[in-house]
Amino acid sequence: MVSVQRARRRESALFEGWWNEQRRLWSATDDETARTRARHVEATLQLAPWTMSGTLLGTLCTVLLLWNAVAPWGLAAWGATMTAIALTGLSGWWRSRPRRLSRCGPRVVQRATAHAALLALGWASLGVFWFAGLGHELQLWVAVVLTGMMCGGAVALALLPSAALVYLVLITLGSLIALGRSDLNLALALQFLCLLYALILAVAVASAAHLYSRRLISEQEATRQGEVVGLLLRDFEESSSDVLWEIDRQGRFAHPSKRLAQLLERPLDKLGQIGLLQVLRSLQQEGSAGVDRLQQAFDRGEAFRDQVVRVQLAQGPRWWSVTAKPLTDEHGHLRGWRGVLADVTAARQSHQHLAYLAHFDALTGLANRVSLRNRLAQAVEAGGGRSALLCMDLDNFKTINDTHGHSLGDAVLQEVAQRLRAHMRKSDLCGRLGGDEFAVVLDDIRSDDEALALAHRLVAAMRVPVEVQGVVVAGGVSIGLAFLPDHAQTVDEALVAADLALYAAKASGRGRVESFTDELGASQRRRITIERELREALARNELVVHYQPQVDLRTWTIRSAEALVRWNHPTLGSVSPSEFVPVAEETGLIHNIGAWVLAKACSDARHLLPDLRIAVNASAAQVQRAGFVNELRQLLNRYELKPSQLEVEITESLLMEDIAVALENLHAIKQLGVRIALDDFGTGYSSLAYLRRFPFDKLKIDRAFIRELLSTSDARAIVRTILQLARVLGMDTVAEGVEEPAQLEVLSHVGCAAIQGFLVARPMPAEQLVDLIARWDSLPRPSSDGNLPESVMAELHPALPR
């Protein structure tokens, strides 16, 4: 069944191709079709003298034989018409004979088709008008003439299918009508046979025309390709740096060109007397073996490619690539070689440059990351010896780039590279890992102190200001140190260990040297574990949301609560948010976690805590995301929350990343009716300008000030200033981290609106908070019993009611 379907599809495709070809011959006006049409018409015209002569002869014989059998005047008119049609065809052939047709328009085919139709109608009328009334002998004559004319005409017109098919259809119809009007007993059988012959002829005509068209297309394509090849060869000879050459069996040049003589720096008239290898040997650079390899390639007698020879010319050293194939006679004997001589100097130099770039940094000339890894691999595999890896990071390099531009930054990197080289032994490898990160591999060190001493010398050297482009730039470097094999057994372990030590150096204040320790390794392994497990925490329902109430100091009621995410891992235990939230922010997981916490808080606010305002922390990455405001809107609609029931807490870090975006998004949140609180106020980048521009509803006083509220007058002064500022700007205030009754008393005296902290309650599940609210009125308010330090009392006394 499948094979039948495939055969039908092939037949359909063949018919469609033939039909498109004939349609183009009939009506298309493009240049390619015009040339193809001309070939079809030319081939048909070559047969015109024979077909028209046959028509004249058949007409004459028919008129003579039928003269006494039919009305003479009718037969004479028919004979005159057929003669005129035949003479018209001969006239057309005679006019086109002196010239060769290059192009033909569609009208030529259409006129030929019309002429064929007239001719067919003439022969068909012979049978229609007179066949039935003739005797058997004359009927036989007419039948033979019509059959011959049908076959001969179809064959002669086969290369113009429209003319052939019209001719065939008309003469066949005439024959069928003539047989139908006769009283012959075999008339029906003869009609069937006539129709069968006509179908066979039609298929033959279509096939012949299709094959001829295919042949013409192939010839045109071959001609076009020949023209393209010729054009390319001419262009190659005129513009290419490559040169064609040919040598005979003895190796002497045959038909040398002027360009070949110029390339070889030899007179053109002398090249025919010398050989290719002889010239190349005279030009070959000393110590090169390229010509010997080329001789071996010739001796093998097989085609070869890209045999490189290095030569010394007047303009300097060059590399030539020789490609050739053997030439043989009709008996297969070698008669010479033909090939191309290409100047590949630029490619060779480019390859050497790429090889350099593959192992060295283009800006500083130091080894790159690939070379450093290779040297580290050698140090790891050597065994027995002791090596060290120093990873370095320039301090404040980003500020240099941002302030003075990348051009000056590049100059600083180059100066750093020179200083590094000045302190290295020949056996040491100094490289650039990328950006402002450098590394040094020290092999065969005698002791750890030797590597530490070098690291400290480098730190001291980099502290010296750099003067580049007329600008004096203060520098500095932090260095992390790892020893092999103590701290690493593989290249990646060595790089990780040195990086961890580098991070420790930068965290300790920059401009320092730190060595890798097991504690750093354990910290890194735990961080990797946290990152890996955090990716599955949501799917495994390990994250929960707890709520810490915020108490209004004036009424001593719980008016709001802060939603805090907690992570209970089956093996790691309770993981602190201060540990996993930074990891989530670095890896981008904070988006999924933040969206889940927000949705959970809205759900609890709707079903468990409908009378509380719920505050939800949002990271800078969340708030600056384009869809965050829409996410808030959808959650409010889904849980049917009043916007005032939700409060978004942000930190001051958001204000430093992209102020324009932050301002736009915060105003959009404000337009929803959602409140906005500024968390940890006073410890970051606090600015009156930010408070004026951003739509904050609440300031949360950082716990650092609350912790020192009783012991430091500065902390109390800062808290009073924040509270006065909030009152002026019309903002609420919440003090975080309140743990002692005395802190509560001080905050009450200085006018703080609300507190949050362990003194009131620890973070708890929503169900426990519901129970706490139910019992709240029966719980006593914490009191300091007046046990405040005298210094605090002295400051608060003016604030007490008079």
Tab-separated table of N, CA and C in Angstrom, residues 681 701 705-706 708-725 727 746-747 750 792 795-796:
chain	number	residue	atom	x	y	z
A	681	PHE	N	16.630	51.216	59.585
A	681	PHE	CA	16.961	52.603	59.303
A	681	PHE	C	18.076	53.089	60.222
A	701	ILE	N	13.580	51.333	63.401
A	701	ILE	CA	14.860	51.685	64.011
A	701	ILE	C	15.659	50.407	64.210
A	705	PHE	N	20.956	50.191	67.512
A	705	PHE	CA	20.774	51.346	68.386
A	705	PHE	C	20.018	50.960	69.648
A	706	ILE	N	19.047	50.046	69.506
A	706	ILE	CA	18.267	49.623	70.673
A	706	ILE	C	19.158	48.860	71.649
A	708	GLU	N	22.216	49.359	72.364
A	708	GLU	CA	23.082	50.282	73.103
A	708	GLU	C	22.287	51.432	73.724
A	709	LEU	N	20.977	51.298	73.755
A	709	LEU	CA	20.125	52.386	74.214
A	709	LEU	C	20.395	52.757	75.667
A	710	LEU	N	20.700	51.778	76.504
A	710	LEU	CA	20.901	52.024	77.928
A	710	LEU	C	22.344	52.355	78.266
A	711	SER	N	23.270	52.017	77.365
A	711	SER	CA	24.680	52.172	77.694
A	711	SER	C	25.360	53.319	76.978
A	712	THR	N	24.798	53.842	75.918
A	712	THR	CA	25.481	54.853	75.111
A	712	THR	C	24.546	56.023	74.871
A	713	SER	N	25.009	57.200	75.227
A	713	SER	CA	24.191	58.398	75.006
A	713	SER	C	24.038	58.701	73.519
A	714	ASP	N	25.075	58.337	72.710
A	714	ASP	CA	24.970	58.563	71.269
A	714	ASP	C	23.800	57.793	70.687
A	715	ALA	N	23.615	56.542	71.136
A	715	ALA	CA	22.515	55.729	70.619
A	715	ALA	C	21.183	56.368	70.964
A	716	ARG	N	21.059	56.884	72.209
A	716	ARG	CA	19.804	57.531	72.610
A	716	ARG	C	19.565	58.800	71.799
A	717	ALA	N	20.636	59.522	71.503
A	717	ALA	CA	20.482	60.741	70.706
A	717	ALA	C	20.044	60.418	69.279
A	718	ILE	N	20.604	59.362	68.722
A	718	ILE	CA	20.236	58.962	67.361
A	718	ILE	C	18.777	58.530	67.315
A	719	VAL	N	18.347	57.770	68.348
A	719	VAL	CA	16.960	57.299	68.373
A	719	VAL	C	16.011	58.478	68.487
A	720	ARG	N	16.333	59.460	69.357
A	720	ARG	CA	15.466	60.639	69.476
A	720	ARG	C	15.400	61.403	68.148
A	721	THR	N	16.565	61.501	67.473
A	721	THR	CA	16.589	62.219	66.195
A	721	THR	C	15.719	61.513	65.156
A	722	ILE	N	15.822	60.186	65.111
A	722	ILE	CA	15.005	59.431	64.154
A	722	ILE	C	13.520	59.631	64.440
A	723	LEU	N	13.155	59.614	65.724
A	723	LEU	CA	11.741	59.763	66.083
A	723	LEU	C	11.236	61.158	65.740
A	724	GLN	N	12.045	62.172	66.012
A	724	GLN	CA	11.632	63.531	65.662
A	724	GLN	C	11.498	63.683	64.142
A	725	LEU	N	12.433	63.103	63.407
A	725	LEU	CA	12.386	63.158	61.941
A	725	LEU	C	11.125	62.485	61.420
A	727	ARG	N	8.281	62.081	62.985
A	727	ARG	CA	7.099	62.887	63.295
A	727	ARG	C	6.956	64.036	62.307
A	746	VAL	N	12.438	53.509	78.039
A	746	VAL	CA	13.096	54.625	77.370
A	746	VAL	C	12.377	54.971	76.071
A	747	LEU	N	12.034	53.959	75.298
A	747	LEU	CA	11.359	54.198	74.023
A	747	LEU	C	10.005	54.850	74.223
A	750	VAL	N	10.623	58.594	74.903
A	750	VAL	CA	11.082	59.417	73.777
A	750	VAL	C	10.088	59.450	72.627
A	792	VAL	N	20.705	57.729	82.220
A	792	VAL	CA	19.541	57.666	81.332
A	792	VAL	C	18.409	58.501	81.905
A	795	GLU	N	18.813	62.150	81.232
A	795	GLU	CA	18.480	62.569	79.872
A	795	GLU	C	16.982	62.564	79.634
A	796	LEU	N	16.299	61.602	80.280
A	796	LEU	CA	14.868	61.468	80.029
A	796	LEU	C	14.036	62.455	80.824
